[in-house]
């Protein structure tokens, strides 16, 4: 920081003073557009998202990027500002169970303070669902035994094991 005082003087000896200061900001990384976060069904694949950044003085410098979590893919790992990296979580690394996770993404350049931002990943368990809650056979007169459709699905495009139990012996 630089400080000083400017004094104006009239011919008859009057004075008025003004304090002045200059604050020079350190060069630092600035993230543009926010930090990506991810929410997905466990086992599914996340779409990559970009993290854009620059220096506050708009200079071009070499930078490198890293992640604190092995499950967060970062690409590219280096470049020149202004820059952009792609973040993509890989829930198969670990493997991660359903829950909330955080990865610290660090941007670094020689002579500039590193910038660390946090990207969150929320994994939810796949949900099993059916197209109906009951099947009624026999109809109004107890004679309609035509087949009925029971659809079973998951809210994910990933293969997820399931089994069916408890069907009565008369149901095929």
Short mmCIF file of C-alpha atoms in Angstrom, two decimals:
data_model
loop_
_atom_site.label_atom_id
_atom_site.label_comp_id
_atom_site.label_asym_id
_atom_site.label_seq_id
_atom_site.Cartn_x
_atom_site.Cartn_y
_atom_site.Cartn_z
CA UNK A 1 0.00 0.00 0.00
CA UNK A 2 1.10 3.51 -0.79
CA UNK A 3 -0.11 6.59 1.09
CA UNK A 4 0.34 10.31 0.72
CA UNK A 5 -1.30 13.68 1.17
CA UNK A 6 -2.04 16.34 -1.42
CA UNK A 7 -2.20 19.92 -0.18
CA UNK A 8 -3.65 22.79 -2.15
CA UNK A 9 -2.61 26.34 -1.10
CA UNK A 10 -4.11 29.65 -2.18
CA UNK A 11 -2.18 32.92 -2.60
CA UNK A 12 -3.58 34.21 0.67
CA UNK A 13 -2.33 31.15 2.62
CA UNK A 14 -5.42 28.97 2.85
CA UNK A 15 -4.81 25.23 2.61
CA UNK A 16 -6.89 22.15 2.01
CA UNK A 17 -5.55 18.65 2.25
CA UNK A 18 -6.64 15.33 0.82
CA UNK A 19 -5.26 11.96 1.90
CA UNK A 20 -4.58 9.61 -1.00
CA UNK A 21 -3.75 5.92 -1.06
CA UNK A 22 -2.97 3.33 -3.66
CA UNK A 23 -3.63 -0.31 -2.99
CA UNK A 24 -1.97 -2.73 -5.39
CA UNK A 25 -3.62 -6.14 -5.36
CA UNK A 26 -1.51 -9.23 -5.58
CA UNK A 27 -1.93 -11.23 -8.77
CA UNK A 28 -4.42 -13.99 -8.11
CA UNK A 29 -6.58 -16.55 -9.83
CA UNK A 30 -10.22 -15.59 -10.41
CA UNK A 31 -12.82 -18.27 -11.17
CA UNK A 32 -15.37 -17.29 -13.81
CA UNK A 33 -18.89 -18.70 -13.69
CA UNK A 34 -18.74 -20.71 -10.48
CA UNK A 35 -17.46 -24.11 -9.44
CA UNK A 36 -19.18 -27.20 -10.88
CA UNK A 37 -21.01 -29.61 -8.58
CA UNK A 38 -22.43 -33.00 -9.49
CA UNK A 39 -25.49 -35.00 -8.41
CA UNK A 40 -26.10 -38.43 -9.87
CA UNK A 41 -27.34 -41.93 -9.23
CA UNK A 42 -24.56 -44.13 -7.89
CA UNK A 43 -23.01 -46.13 -10.71
CA UNK A 44 -24.05 -43.77 -13.50
CA UNK A 45 -21.65 -41.59 -15.46
CA UNK A 46 -21.41 -37.85 -14.81
CA UNK A 47 -21.24 -35.42 -17.69
CA UNK A 48 -18.05 -33.35 -17.62
CA UNK A 49 -18.30 -29.69 -16.57
CA UNK A 50 -15.91 -26.80 -17.13
CA UNK A 51 -14.18 -24.56 -14.61
CA UNK A 52 -12.98 -21.34 -16.25
CA UNK A 53 -10.42 -19.02 -14.66
CA UNK A 54 -8.01 -16.18 -15.34
CA UNK A 55 -5.72 -13.85 -13.42
CA UNK A 56 -7.20 -10.69 -11.91
CA UNK A 57 -4.77 -8.60 -13.98
CA UNK A 58 -5.55 -10.51 -17.21
CA UNK A 59 -1.89 -11.50 -17.72
CA UNK A 60 -0.96 -14.78 -19.35
CA UNK A 61 0.98 -17.16 -17.13
CA UNK A 62 1.60 -20.89 -17.06
CA UNK A 63 -0.60 -22.77 -14.59
CA UNK A 64 -1.12 -26.30 -13.29
CA UNK A 65 -4.19 -27.97 -11.80
CA UNK A 66 -4.62 -30.84 -9.38
CA UNK A 67 -7.37 -32.60 -7.41
CA UNK A 68 -7.26 -33.77 -3.80
CA UNK A 69 -9.55 -36.70 -4.68
CA UNK A 70 -8.53 -39.61 -6.89
CA UNK A 71 -12.15 -39.93 -8.13
CA UNK A 72 -12.21 -36.41 -9.64
CA UNK A 73 -10.73 -36.32 -13.14
CA UNK A 74 -9.12 -33.00 -14.11
CA UNK A 75 -8.14 -32.23 -17.69
CA UNK A 76 -5.90 -30.67 -18.86
CA UNK A 77 -3.46 -30.55 -15.95
CA UNK A 78 -1.60 -27.46 -17.21
CA UNK A 79 -1.88 -24.57 -19.65
CA UNK A 80 -1.73 -20.78 -20.00
CA UNK A 81 -4.20 -18.26 -18.52
CA UNK A 82 -6.93 -17.51 -19.21
CA UNK A 83 -7.75 -21.17 -18.92
CA UNK A 84 -10.43 -23.77 -18.49
CA UNK A 85 -10.32 -27.26 -17.04
CA UNK A 86 -12.84 -30.06 -17.32
CA UNK A 87 -13.98 -31.77 -14.14
CA UNK A 88 -15.61 -35.20 -14.22
CA UNK A 89 -16.13 -37.43 -11.21
CA UNK A 90 -15.54 -41.16 -11.65
CA UNK A 91 -17.50 -42.96 -8.93
CA UNK A 92 -15.93 -46.29 -9.92
CA UNK A 93 -12.64 -45.12 -8.39
CA UNK A 94 -12.83 -46.13 -4.77
CA UNK A 95 -15.60 -47.31 -5.28
CA UNK A 96 -17.77 -44.63 -3.72
CA UNK A 97 -20.99 -45.50 -1.92
CA UNK A 98 -24.04 -43.25 -1.90
CA UNK A 99 -23.37 -40.01 -0.03
CA UNK A 100 -21.74 -36.58 -0.39
CA UNK A 101 -18.08 -36.13 -1.30
CA UNK A 102 -15.83 -33.12 -1.91
CA UNK A 103 -12.74 -32.63 -4.03
CA UNK A 104 -10.41 -29.66 -3.65
CA UNK A 105 -9.22 -28.41 -7.03
CA UNK A 106 -6.02 -26.38 -6.81
CA UNK A 107 -4.76 -23.95 -9.45
CA UNK A 108 -1.08 -23.03 -9.13
CA UNK A 109 1.49 -20.86 -10.88
CA UNK A 110 5.01 -19.84 -9.78
CA UNK A 111 4.99 -16.53 -7.90
CA UNK A 112 1.17 -16.45 -7.54
CA UNK A 113 -0.84 -17.64 -4.55
CA UNK A 114 -2.53 -20.96 -5.28
CA UNK A 115 -6.32 -20.92 -5.60
CA UNK A 116 -8.28 -23.85 -4.16
CA UNK A 117 -11.96 -24.36 -4.89
CA UNK A 118 -14.22 -27.22 -3.79
CA UNK A 119 -16.34 -29.29 -6.15
CA UNK A 120 -19.03 -31.46 -4.55
CA UNK A 121 -20.33 -34.84 -5.66
CA UNK A 122 -23.62 -36.23 -4.32
CA UNK A 123 -24.36 -39.88 -5.10
CA UNK A 124 -27.83 -41.28 -4.50
CA UNK A 125 -28.77 -44.95 -4.41
CA UNK A 126 -30.67 -46.36 -7.38
CA UNK A 127 -34.40 -46.58 -6.68
CA UNK A 128 -36.35 -49.70 -7.65
CA UNK A 129 -39.87 -49.02 -8.90
CA UNK A 130 -42.83 -50.85 -10.45
CA UNK A 131 -45.60 -49.69 -12.78
CA UNK A 132 -48.28 -50.67 -10.24
CA UNK A 133 -48.67 -51.46 -6.55
CA UNK A 134 -51.05 -54.42 -7.03
CA UNK A 135 -52.22 -56.98 -9.62
CA UNK A 136 -55.75 -58.40 -9.40
CA UNK A 137 -56.55 -61.66 -11.20
CA UNK A 138 -59.97 -63.18 -11.71
CA UNK A 139 -61.88 -59.99 -12.48
CA UNK A 140 -65.41 -59.18 -11.30
CA UNK A 141 -66.72 -62.72 -11.90
CA UNK A 142 -63.55 -64.57 -10.86
CA UNK A 143 -62.95 -65.98 -14.35
CA UNK A 144 -60.54 -63.50 -16.02
CA UNK A 145 -57.07 -65.00 -15.82
CA UNK A 146 -55.47 -63.12 -18.70
CA UNK A 147 -51.80 -62.15 -18.26
CA UNK A 148 -50.97 -58.78 -16.71
CA UNK A 149 -47.83 -56.74 -17.18
CA UNK A 150 -45.58 -55.99 -14.24
CA UNK A 151 -42.73 -53.64 -15.15
CA UNK A 152 -39.77 -53.28 -12.80
CA UNK A 153 -37.25 -50.52 -13.31
CA UNK A 154 -34.41 -48.52 -11.82
CA UNK A 155 -33.78 -44.79 -12.11
CA UNK A 156 -30.40 -45.43 -13.71
CA UNK A 157 -29.03 -46.83 -16.94
CA UNK A 158 -26.53 -48.96 -15.01
CA UNK A 159 -27.00 -52.69 -14.48
CA UNK A 160 -28.02 -53.16 -10.87
CA UNK A 161 -28.73 -56.61 -9.40
CA UNK A 162 -32.21 -57.36 -8.07
CA UNK A 163 -34.35 -60.41 -7.43
CA UNK A 164 -38.03 -61.18 -6.91
CA UNK A 165 -39.32 -63.29 -4.01
CA UNK A 166 -42.62 -63.97 -2.33
CA UNK A 167 -44.73 -64.93 -5.38
CA UNK A 168 -47.54 -67.35 -4.44
CA UNK A 169 -47.31 -70.89 -5.85
CA UNK A 170 -50.39 -70.36 -8.10
CA UNK A 171 -48.72 -67.39 -9.85
CA UNK A 172 -46.43 -68.21 -12.76
#
